[in-house]
mmCIF file of C-alpha atoms and ligand atoms in Angstrom:
data_model
loop_
_atom_site.group_PDB
_atom_site.id
_atom_site.type_symbol
_atom_site.label_atom_id
_atom_site.label_comp_id
_atom_site.label_asym_id
_atom_site.label_seq_id
_atom_site.Cartn_x
_atom_site.Cartn_y
_atom_site.Cartn_z
ATOM 1 C CA MET O 1 -77.720 80.528 107.634
ATOM 2 C CA LEU O 2 -80.405 77.629 108.188
ATOM 3 C CA LYS O 3 -83.860 78.543 107.252
ATOM 4 C CA VAL O 4 -85.275 77.150 110.492
ATOM 5 C CA ASP O 5 -83.413 78.442 113.427
ATOM 6 C CA PRO O 6 -81.932 75.094 115.041
ATOM 7 C CA VAL O 7 -81.430 76.771 118.428
ATOM 8 C CA ASN O 8 -85.386 77.108 119.033
ATOM 9 C CA ASP O 9 -86.209 74.145 117.003
ATOM 10 C CA THR O 10 -85.822 71.641 119.878
ATOM 11 C CA THR O 11 -88.245 69.030 118.329
ATOM 12 C CA ALA O 12 -86.487 68.326 115.087
ATOM 13 C CA VAL O 13 -82.956 69.405 116.043
ATOM 14 C CA THR O 14 -82.151 67.141 119.288
ATOM 15 C CA LEU O 15 -78.756 66.469 120.570
ATOM 16 C CA PRO O 16 -78.180 63.196 118.975
ATOM 17 C CA ARG O 17 -79.273 64.895 115.672
ATOM 18 C CA ILE O 18 -76.629 67.604 116.315
ATOM 19 C CA LEU O 19 -74.255 64.965 116.980
ATOM 20 C CA THR O 20 -74.890 63.343 113.518
ATOM 21 C CA ARG O 21 -74.056 66.692 111.908
ATOM 22 C CA ASN O 22 -71.277 67.691 114.236
ATOM 23 C CA PRO O 23 -69.381 70.652 112.816
ATOM 24 C CA LEU O 24 -66.724 70.497 115.455
ATOM 25 C CA ARG O 25 -65.636 66.774 115.765
ATOM 26 C CA GLY O 26 -61.821 66.244 115.836
ATOM 27 C CA LYS O 27 -61.442 70.024 115.275
ATOM 28 C CA SER O 28 -60.052 72.778 117.203
ATOM 29 C CA PHE O 29 -61.899 75.810 118.474
ATOM 30 C CA LEU O 30 -59.973 78.776 117.900
ATOM 31 C CA SER O 31 -61.759 81.586 115.992
ATOM 32 C CA ILE O 32 -65.487 82.399 115.455
ATOM 33 C CA ASP O 33 -64.416 83.095 111.800
ATOM 34 C CA ALA O 34 -63.391 79.080 111.300
ATOM 35 C CA PHE O 35 -67.216 78.421 111.394
ATOM 36 C CA SER O 36 -70.053 79.172 109.383
ATOM 37 C CA GLY O 37 -73.392 80.546 110.813
ATOM 38 C CA GLU O 38 -75.258 77.366 110.495
ATOM 39 C CA GLU O 39 -72.322 75.638 112.408
ATOM 40 C CA LEU O 40 -72.261 78.102 115.197
ATOM 41 C CA GLN O 41 -76.024 77.710 115.469
ATOM 42 C CA LEU O 42 -75.636 73.999 115.985
ATOM 43 C CA ILE O 43 -73.007 74.753 118.622
ATOM 44 C CA LEU O 44 -75.350 77.039 120.229
ATOM 45 C CA ALA O 45 -78.250 74.551 119.796
ATOM 46 C CA ALA O 46 -76.206 71.760 121.588
ATOM 47 C CA ALA O 47 -75.312 74.358 124.359
ATOM 48 C CA LYS O 48 -79.173 75.186 125.010
ATOM 49 C CA ARG O 49 -79.993 71.385 125.167
ATOM 50 C CA LEU O 50 -77.167 70.418 127.541
ATOM 51 C CA LYS O 51 -78.528 73.625 129.671
ATOM 52 C CA GLY O 52 -81.980 72.008 129.869
ATOM 53 C CA ARG O 53 -80.193 68.766 131.143
ATOM 54 C CA ARG O 54 -78.095 70.499 133.456
ATOM 55 C CA LYS O 55 -80.035 68.976 136.724
ATOM 56 C CA THR O 56 -79.509 65.320 135.314
ATOM 57 C CA LEU O 57 -75.815 65.840 134.384
ATOM 58 C CA GLN O 58 -75.235 67.131 137.881
ATOM 59 C CA THR O 59 -76.874 63.991 139.559
ATOM 60 C CA GLY O 60 -75.690 61.302 137.146
ATOM 61 C CA GLY O 61 -79.029 60.456 135.693
ATOM 62 C CA ASP O 62 -78.146 61.318 132.091
ATOM 63 C CA GLU O 63 -76.434 59.450 129.711
ATOM 64 C CA TYR O 64 -74.195 62.456 128.465
ATOM 65 C CA ARG O 65 -72.831 62.237 131.926
ATOM 66 C CA ALA O 66 -70.323 59.660 130.683
ATOM 67 C CA ALA O 67 -69.807 61.325 127.034
ATOM 68 C CA LEU O 68 -66.017 62.118 128.292
ATOM 69 C CA ASN O 69 -65.389 59.024 130.296
ATOM 70 C CA GLY O 70 -61.671 58.264 129.890
ATOM 71 C CA LYS O 71 -60.752 61.489 128.716
ATOM 72 C CA HIS O 72 -58.209 63.849 130.141
ATOM 73 C CA ILE O 73 -58.221 67.735 129.145
ATOM 74 C CA ALA O 74 -55.444 69.908 129.708
ATOM 75 C CA LEU O 75 -56.396 73.451 131.106
ATOM 76 C CA LEU O 76 -53.323 75.370 129.932
ATOM 77 C CA PHE O 77 -53.380 79.056 131.421
ATOM 78 C CA GLN O 78 -50.990 81.689 130.762
ATOM 79 C CA LYS O 79 -53.087 84.276 132.340
ATOM 80 C CA PRO O 80 -55.371 84.350 135.408
ATOM 81 C CA SER O 81 -59.088 83.159 135.260
ATOM 82 C CA LEU O 82 -62.049 82.915 137.215
ATOM 83 C CA ARG O 83 -64.985 82.146 134.792
ATOM 84 C CA THR O 84 -63.059 80.295 132.203
ATOM 85 C CA ARG O 85 -61.107 77.831 134.303
ATOM 86 C CA VAL O 86 -64.135 77.163 136.598
ATOM 87 C CA THR O 87 -66.688 76.449 134.005
ATOM 88 C CA PHE O 88 -64.290 74.437 131.902
ATOM 89 C CA GLN O 89 -63.527 72.363 134.756
ATOM 90 C CA VAL O 90 -67.255 71.993 135.815
ATOM 91 C CA ALA O 91 -68.174 71.232 132.233
ATOM 92 C CA ILE O 92 -65.552 68.408 131.863
ATOM 93 C CA GLU O 93 -66.404 66.881 135.014
ATOM 94 C CA GLU O 94 -70.067 67.099 134.373
ATOM 95 C CA LEU O 95 -69.460 65.040 131.085
ATOM 96 C CA GLY O 96 -67.407 62.496 132.932
ATOM 97 C CA GLY O 97 -64.182 63.591 131.836
ATOM 98 C CA THR O 98 -60.886 64.791 133.839
ATOM 99 C CA ALA O 99 -59.365 68.233 133.935
ATOM 100 C CA ILE O 100 -55.879 68.922 134.578
ATOM 101 C CA TYR O 101 -55.090 72.616 135.403
ATOM 102 C CA LEU O 102 -51.603 73.954 134.325
ATOM 103 C CA GLY O 103 -51.175 77.790 135.723
ATOM 104 C CA PRO O 104 -49.132 80.266 134.571
ATOM 105 C CA GLN O 105 -46.197 79.356 136.690
ATOM 106 C CA GLU O 106 -46.224 75.413 135.717
ATOM 107 C CA VAL O 107 -45.538 74.975 131.997
ATOM 108 C CA ASP O 108 -43.767 78.621 131.345
ATOM 109 C CA MET O 109 -44.681 77.662 127.814
ATOM 110 C CA GLY O 110 -42.119 79.347 125.124
ATOM 111 C CA VAL O 111 -39.397 79.868 127.953
ATOM 112 C CA ARG O 112 -39.097 76.740 129.767
ATOM 113 C CA GLU O 113 -40.125 74.577 126.646
ATOM 114 C CA SER O 114 -40.941 75.700 123.029
ATOM 115 C CA VAL O 115 -44.607 75.686 122.082
ATOM 116 C CA PRO O 116 -44.447 72.865 119.418
ATOM 117 C CA ASP O 117 -42.651 70.647 122.310
ATOM 118 C CA VAL O 118 -45.311 71.246 124.626
ATOM 119 C CA ALA O 119 -47.866 70.130 122.033
ATOM 120 C CA ARG O 120 -45.844 66.991 121.464
ATOM 121 C CA ASN O 121 -45.835 65.960 124.989
ATOM 122 C CA LEU O 122 -49.384 66.819 125.727
ATOM 123 C CA GLU O 123 -50.801 65.074 122.713
ATOM 124 C CA ARG O 124 -49.092 61.737 124.168
ATOM 125 C CA TRP O 125 -51.430 61.963 127.548
ATOM 126 C CA VAL O 126 -54.542 63.920 127.083
ATOM 127 C CA ASP O 127 -57.381 64.148 124.568
ATOM 128 C CA ALA O 128 -57.571 68.115 124.129
ATOM 129 C CA ILE O 129 -55.905 71.394 125.182
ATOM 130 C CA VAL O 130 -57.993 74.336 126.462
ATOM 131 C CA ALA O 131 -55.370 77.052 126.457
ATOM 132 C CA ARG O 132 -55.390 80.781 127.392
ATOM 133 C CA VAL O 133 -52.708 82.329 125.987
ATOM 134 C CA PHE O 134 -51.020 85.810 125.184
ATOM 135 C CA ARG O 135 -50.092 85.387 121.684
ATOM 136 C CA HIS O 136 -52.735 83.716 119.291
ATOM 137 C CA ASP O 137 -50.266 82.313 117.108
ATOM 138 C CA ASP O 138 -49.211 80.186 120.171
ATOM 139 C CA LEU O 139 -52.660 78.389 119.720
ATOM 140 C CA LEU O 140 -52.103 78.034 116.245
ATOM 141 C CA THR O 141 -48.885 76.345 116.847
ATOM 142 C CA LEU O 142 -50.315 74.233 119.610
ATOM 143 C CA ALA O 143 -52.984 72.895 117.026
ATOM 144 C CA GLN O 144 -50.262 72.421 114.306
ATOM 145 C CA TYR O 145 -47.803 70.525 116.328
ATOM 146 C CA GLY O 146 -50.290 68.371 118.398
ATOM 147 C CA SER O 147 -53.015 65.948 116.762
ATOM 148 C CA ILE O 148 -55.512 66.741 119.581
ATOM 149 C CA PRO O 149 -58.272 69.568 119.620
ATOM 150 C CA VAL O 150 -57.081 72.988 120.737
ATOM 151 C CA ILE O 151 -59.741 75.194 122.260
ATOM 152 C CA ASN O 152 -59.167 78.943 122.522
ATOM 153 C CA ALA O 153 -59.682 80.127 126.073
ATOM 154 C CA LEU O 154 -58.919 83.571 125.335
ATOM 155 C CA SER O 155 -55.792 84.970 123.175
ATOM 156 C CA ASP O 156 -55.082 88.522 122.359
ATOM 157 C CA GLY O 157 -57.132 87.990 119.251
ATOM 158 C CA GLU O 158 -60.211 86.420 120.121
ATOM 159 C CA HIS O 159 -62.434 85.015 122.885
ATOM 160 C CA PRO O 160 -64.724 82.816 120.871
ATOM 161 C CA CYS O 161 -66.305 80.731 124.106
ATOM 162 C CA GLN O 162 -67.077 84.361 125.318
ATOM 163 C CA ALA O 163 -69.037 84.955 122.171
ATOM 164 C CA LEU O 164 -70.969 81.701 122.179
ATOM 165 C CA ALA O 165 -72.099 82.331 125.738
ATOM 166 C CA ASP O 166 -72.953 85.958 124.839
ATOM 167 C CA PHE O 167 -75.223 84.802 122.115
ATOM 168 C CA LEU O 168 -76.747 82.079 123.791
ATOM 169 C CA THR O 169 -77.689 84.880 126.377
ATOM 170 C CA LEU O 170 -79.302 86.843 123.525
ATOM 171 C CA TYR O 171 -81.281 83.876 122.573
ATOM 172 C CA ASP O 172 -82.250 83.070 126.287
ATOM 173 C CA LYS O 173 -83.592 86.732 126.565
ATOM 174 C CA HIS O 174 -85.124 87.689 123.396
ATOM 175 C CA GLY O 175 -86.201 84.075 122.139
ATOM 176 C CA SER O 176 -84.372 84.648 118.608
ATOM 177 C CA VAL O 177 -81.736 87.056 117.595
ATOM 178 C CA GLN O 178 -83.174 87.876 113.990
ATOM 179 C CA GLY O 179 -83.603 91.787 113.984
ATOM 180 C CA LEU O 180 -81.581 92.589 116.960
ATOM 181 C CA LYS O 181 -79.254 95.566 116.967
ATOM 182 C CA LEU O 182 -76.258 95.106 119.007
ATOM 183 C CA ALA O 183 -73.954 97.940 120.235
ATOM 184 C CA TYR O 184 -70.401 97.779 121.429
ATOM 185 C CA VAL O 185 -68.647 100.581 123.316
ATOM 186 C CA GLY O 186 -64.845 100.296 124.386
ATOM 187 C CA ASP O 187 -61.612 98.863 123.259
ATOM 188 C CA GLY O 188 -61.408 97.038 119.847
ATOM 189 C CA ASN O 189 -59.913 93.870 121.800
ATOM 190 C CA ASN O 190 -60.395 89.876 121.864
ATOM 191 C CA VAL O 191 -63.706 89.957 123.163
ATOM 192 C CA ALA O 192 -64.816 92.521 120.869
ATOM 193 C CA VAL O 193 -63.656 91.091 117.711
ATOM 194 C CA SER O 194 -65.203 87.181 118.531
ATOM 195 C CA LEU O 195 -68.418 89.341 119.215
ATOM 196 C CA MET O 196 -68.282 91.143 116.014
ATOM 197 C CA LEU O 197 -67.490 87.882 114.049
ATOM 198 C CA MET O 198 -70.246 86.039 115.802
ATOM 199 C CA ALA O 199 -72.947 88.739 115.099
ATOM 200 C CA ALA O 200 -71.708 88.851 111.259
ATOM 201 C CA LYS O 201 -71.956 85.307 111.047
ATOM 202 C CA LEU O 202 -75.648 85.206 112.565
ATOM 203 C CA GLY O 203 -76.758 88.168 110.674
ATOM 204 C CA VAL O 204 -77.154 90.474 113.744
ATOM 205 C CA GLY O 205 -76.517 94.210 112.819
ATOM 206 C CA MET O 206 -74.032 96.210 115.118
ATOM 207 C CA SER O 207 -73.062 99.727 116.194
ATOM 208 C CA VAL O 208 -69.534 99.937 117.498
ATOM 209 C CA ALA O 209 -67.972 103.079 119.326
ATOM 210 C CA MET O 210 -63.931 102.727 119.694
ATOM 211 C CA PRO O 211 -61.324 105.391 119.985
ATOM 212 C CA GLU O 212 -59.141 105.532 116.896
ATOM 213 C CA GLY O 213 -56.008 103.795 117.549
ATOM 214 C CA TYR O 214 -58.162 101.242 119.658
ATOM 215 C CA ARG O 215 -59.736 99.255 116.714
ATOM 216 C CA PRO O 216 -59.060 95.973 115.424
ATOM 217 C CA LYS O 217 -56.118 95.403 112.964
ATOM 218 C CA PRO O 218 -57.041 96.827 109.399
ATOM 219 C CA GLU O 219 -57.274 93.069 108.209
ATOM 220 C CA VAL O 220 -59.700 92.321 110.768
ATOM 221 C CA GLN O 221 -61.978 95.247 110.178
ATOM 222 C CA LYS O 222 -61.748 94.349 106.388
ATOM 223 C CA ARG O 223 -63.031 90.702 107.022
ATOM 224 C CA LEU O 224 -65.457 92.043 109.460
ATOM 225 C CA ASP O 225 -66.861 94.931 106.600
ATOM 226 C CA ASP O 226 -67.074 91.875 104.150
ATOM 227 C CA LEU O 227 -68.724 89.336 106.476
ATOM 228 C CA PHE O 228 -71.395 91.921 107.588
ATOM 229 C CA ARG O 229 -72.053 93.139 103.887
ATOM 230 C CA ILE O 230 -72.408 89.216 103.102
ATOM 231 C CA ALA O 231 -74.789 89.081 105.759
ATOM 232 C CA GLY O 232 -76.923 91.949 104.685
ATOM 233 C CA VAL O 233 -77.106 93.745 108.042
ATOM 234 C CA PRO O 234 -75.730 97.274 109.384
ATOM 235 C CA PHE O 235 -72.404 97.447 110.799
ATOM 236 C CA THR O 236 -71.100 100.828 111.752
ATOM 237 C CA VAL O 237 -67.783 101.910 113.418
ATOM 238 C CA SER O 238 -67.453 105.431 115.076
ATOM 239 C CA ASP O 239 -65.852 107.093 117.991
ATOM 240 C CA ASP O 240 -69.337 108.205 119.382
ATOM 241 C CA PRO O 241 -70.794 106.074 122.081
ATOM 242 C CA GLN O 242 -73.954 108.114 122.124
ATOM 243 C CA ARG O 243 -74.604 107.183 118.607
ATOM 244 C CA ALA O 244 -73.778 103.893 118.722
ATOM 245 C CA VAL O 245 -76.207 102.903 121.160
ATOM 246 C CA GLU O 246 -79.142 104.323 119.603
ATOM 247 C CA GLY O 247 -81.853 101.968 118.656
ATOM 248 C CA ALA O 248 -79.679 98.856 120.393
ATOM 249 C CA ASP O 249 -81.532 96.106 122.041
ATOM 250 C CA ALA O 250 -78.152 95.327 123.841
ATOM 251 C CA VAL O 251 -75.141 97.172 124.943
ATOM 252 C CA TYR O 252 -71.831 95.533 125.574
ATOM 253 C CA THR O 253 -68.641 96.620 127.029
ATOM 254 C CA ASP O 254 -65.250 95.199 128.182
ATOM 255 C CA THR O 255 -62.257 96.456 130.322
ATOM 256 C CA TRP O 256 -60.070 99.129 128.771
ATOM 257 C CA VAL O 257 -56.968 97.502 129.651
ATOM 258 C CA SER O 258 -56.901 93.833 128.973
ATOM 259 C CA MET O 259 -54.555 91.330 130.498
ATOM 260 C CA GLY O 260 -51.089 91.754 129.227
ATOM 261 C CA GLU O 261 -51.553 95.648 128.705
ATOM 262 C CA GLU O 262 -50.932 96.701 132.111
ATOM 263 C CA ASP O 263 -47.893 98.640 130.890
ATOM 264 C CA GLU O 264 -50.118 100.684 128.476
ATOM 265 C CA ALA O 265 -52.938 101.428 131.171
ATOM 266 C CA ALA O 266 -51.694 105.027 131.677
ATOM 267 C CA LYS O 267 -51.476 105.854 128.373
ATOM 268 C CA LYS O 268 -54.622 103.959 127.303
ATOM 269 C CA ARG O 269 -57.182 105.064 129.665
ATOM 270 C CA PRO O 270 -57.531 108.788 128.470
ATOM 271 C CA ALA O 271 -58.439 107.783 125.136
ATOM 272 C CA PHE O 272 -61.568 106.187 126.758
ATOM 273 C CA THR O 273 -63.107 109.477 128.234
ATOM 274 C CA GLY O 274 -66.819 109.547 127.500
ATOM 275 C CA TYR O 275 -66.718 105.778 126.555
ATOM 276 C CA GLN O 276 -68.044 104.759 130.203
ATOM 277 C CA VAL O 277 -71.615 103.134 130.097
ATOM 278 C CA THR O 278 -73.612 105.144 132.513
ATOM 279 C CA PRO O 279 -77.575 105.094 133.006
ATOM 280 C CA GLU O 280 -77.558 108.178 130.772
ATOM 281 C CA LEU O 281 -75.896 106.294 127.877
ATOM 282 C CA MET O 282 -78.200 103.132 128.582
ATOM 283 C CA ALA O 283 -81.214 105.745 128.255
ATOM 284 C CA ARG O 284 -80.246 106.423 124.482
ATOM 285 C CA ALA O 285 -80.717 102.841 123.756
ATOM 286 C CA ASN O 286 -83.953 100.993 123.103
ATOM 287 C CA PRO O 287 -86.308 100.731 126.205
ATOM 288 C CA GLY O 288 -85.219 97.522 127.990
ATOM 289 C CA ALA O 289 -81.925 97.266 126.531
ATOM 290 C CA LEU O 290 -79.828 94.783 127.904
ATOM 291 C CA PHE O 291 -76.427 95.266 129.475
ATOM 292 C CA MET O 292 -73.724 92.879 128.591
ATOM 293 C CA HIS O 293 -70.122 92.622 129.773
ATOM 294 C CA CYS O 294 -67.953 89.555 129.721
ATOM 295 C CA LEU O 295 -66.314 90.106 133.092
ATOM 296 C CA PRO O 296 -64.161 90.981 134.928
ATOM 297 C CA ALA O 297 -65.732 94.442 135.086
ATOM 298 C CA HIS O 298 -63.840 97.470 136.227
ATOM 299 C CA ARG O 299 -66.610 99.075 138.094
ATOM 300 C CA GLY O 300 -66.294 103.086 137.873
ATOM 301 C CA GLU O 301 -64.107 102.802 134.790
ATOM 302 C CA GLU O 302 -65.958 101.282 131.674
ATOM 303 C CA VAL O 303 -69.360 100.948 133.387
ATOM 304 C CA THR O 304 -70.905 102.230 136.809
ATOM 305 C CA ASP O 305 -72.022 100.380 139.274
ATOM 306 C CA SER O 306 -75.760 101.277 138.569
ATOM 307 C CA VAL O 307 -75.639 99.996 135.227
ATOM 308 C CA MET O 308 -73.911 96.580 136.530
ATOM 309 C CA ASP O 309 -76.573 96.396 139.178
ATOM 310 C CA SER O 310 -79.427 97.347 136.966
ATOM 311 C CA PRO O 311 -82.369 94.733 136.147
ATOM 312 C CA HIS O 312 -81.345 94.877 132.775
ATOM 313 C CA SER O 313 -77.716 93.788 133.330
ATOM 314 C CA VAL O 314 -77.227 90.051 131.900
ATOM 315 C CA VAL O 315 -73.619 89.946 132.936
ATOM 316 C CA PHE O 316 -74.052 87.015 135.299
ATOM 317 C CA ASP O 317 -76.367 85.223 132.804
ATOM 318 C CA GLN O 318 -73.422 85.408 130.419
ATOM 319 C CA ALA O 319 -71.224 84.129 132.981
ATOM 320 C CA GLU O 320 -73.414 80.965 133.703
ATOM 321 C CA ASN O 321 -73.803 80.404 130.100
ATOM 322 C CA ARG O 322 -69.896 79.816 129.764
ATOM 323 C CA LEU O 323 -70.562 76.531 131.417
ATOM 324 C CA HIS O 324 -73.066 75.352 128.935
ATOM 325 C CA VAL O 325 -71.330 76.515 125.592
ATOM 326 C CA GLN O 326 -67.856 75.142 126.678
ATOM 327 C CA LYS O 327 -70.046 71.590 127.644
ATOM 328 C CA ALA O 328 -71.355 71.787 123.978
ATOM 329 C CA VAL O 329 -67.794 72.833 122.493
ATOM 330 C CA LEU O 330 -66.121 69.862 124.585
ATOM 331 C CA LEU O 331 -68.987 67.253 123.647
ATOM 332 C CA LEU O 332 -68.722 68.067 119.956
ATOM 333 C CA ALA O 333 -64.822 68.445 119.553
ATOM 334 C CA LEU O 334 -64.486 65.061 121.368
ATOM 335 C CA GLN O 335 -67.343 63.016 120.336
ATOM 336 C CA SER O 336 -66.258 59.495 119.868
ATOM 337 C CA LEU O 337 -68.135 56.717 118.008
ATOM 338 C CA GLY O 338 -69.413 55.770 121.395
ATOM 339 C CA PRO O 339 -72.481 54.764 123.002
ATOM 340 C CA ILE O 340 -74.612 58.015 122.828
ATOM 341 C CA THR O 341 -77.771 57.070 120.851
ATOM 342 C CA SER O 342 -80.835 58.755 122.069
HETATM 343 N N1 LIG G 1 -65.005 86.361 130.933
HETATM 344 C C1 LIG G 1 -63.800 85.681 131.169
HETATM 345 O O1 LIG G 1 -63.287 84.708 130.384
HETATM 346 O O2 LIG G 1 -63.573 85.675 132.525
HETATM 347 P P1 LIG G 1 -62.287 84.930 133.293
HETATM 348 O O3 LIG G 1 -60.847 85.876 132.726
HETATM 349 O O4 LIG G 1 -62.457 85.126 134.724
HETATM 350 O O5 LIG G 1 -62.067 83.539 132.838
HETATM 351 N N1 LIG G 2 -60.471 91.730 127.309
HETATM 352 C C1 LIG G 2 -60.168 91.092 128.262
HETATM 353 C C2 LIG G 2 -61.135 89.910 128.559
HETATM 354 C C3 LIG G 2 -61.023 89.321 130.220
HETATM 355 C C4 LIG G 2 -61.944 88.089 129.919
HETATM 356 C C5 LIG G 2 -58.631 90.596 128.619
HETATM 357 O O1 LIG G 2 -58.278 90.348 127.626
HETATM 358 O O2 LIG G 2 -58.240 90.736 129.554
#
């Protein structure tokens, strides 16, 4: 990682400087693991700068208001969405581009038309694809067969834009993420994988409680073990939520039944007995520990109302930050040799 924290060093690490060292230019954003800690910090730094310019981006008095002028971006969604769909559309419009939403019924990717052919069509018309898919492999295929950047808006494997927003929230609340301990309690799903990868890349220790059988695939667990070891920060996985939250500065959970897993719900739910984030569980974390959730929350299942609505809950800050991090991803991925100079 960089010696100076580029997220907080707003004097030296300006938006134009970030654009000269752009780690995402012309690239897809499919997995946190495709980027180094330094590169992820630069994306977060860009997001923080753009967050600070929100008012002028909204009112038009900002040169980045035209950053995506003339650019069209397809929002290809195989699953429902509130946050991801709205924040991508607003982000694109505030940077001057145009969003084209293609909902689950419209393209029927892989059924009405093959995934490679969808990519071969879209690349002729649009400048990037933001895709929410069932199969992570379909994102890889879109990126392979199209010549334009593909941005992962959630797959069965990862939710990298969510992890960026989560870490921007931790920066916002704590000033720095160095020395923090993050606990995750729940399903070893897409959100958890991106969160753990991001923590490992940024050198943030994690303690995770997941039932046996609902942990990431062995190859992903091995990769995480390696990354945390290289980072030199603690990483533990157990089936003990009480132990996982001890000493944590933030406690994160997500739904026990993800989109596409509805048929498994009856079998899956009993495995999560004892995994609900309650005030009693939060009391075992550090005083003032944040509660985090990607949303949508299933109140009364993975989290109680009282935790969701407590003063330490930052779930809507995370949701807000989706806008800023995705604006950064779009700006960086689609940066042209245009007129942005200051
Ligand atoms: N957190 C998140 O991705 O929410 P949506 O499913 O509503 O987009
Ligand atoms: N794990 C959840 C996240 C939703 C944003 C899902 O995939 O449905």
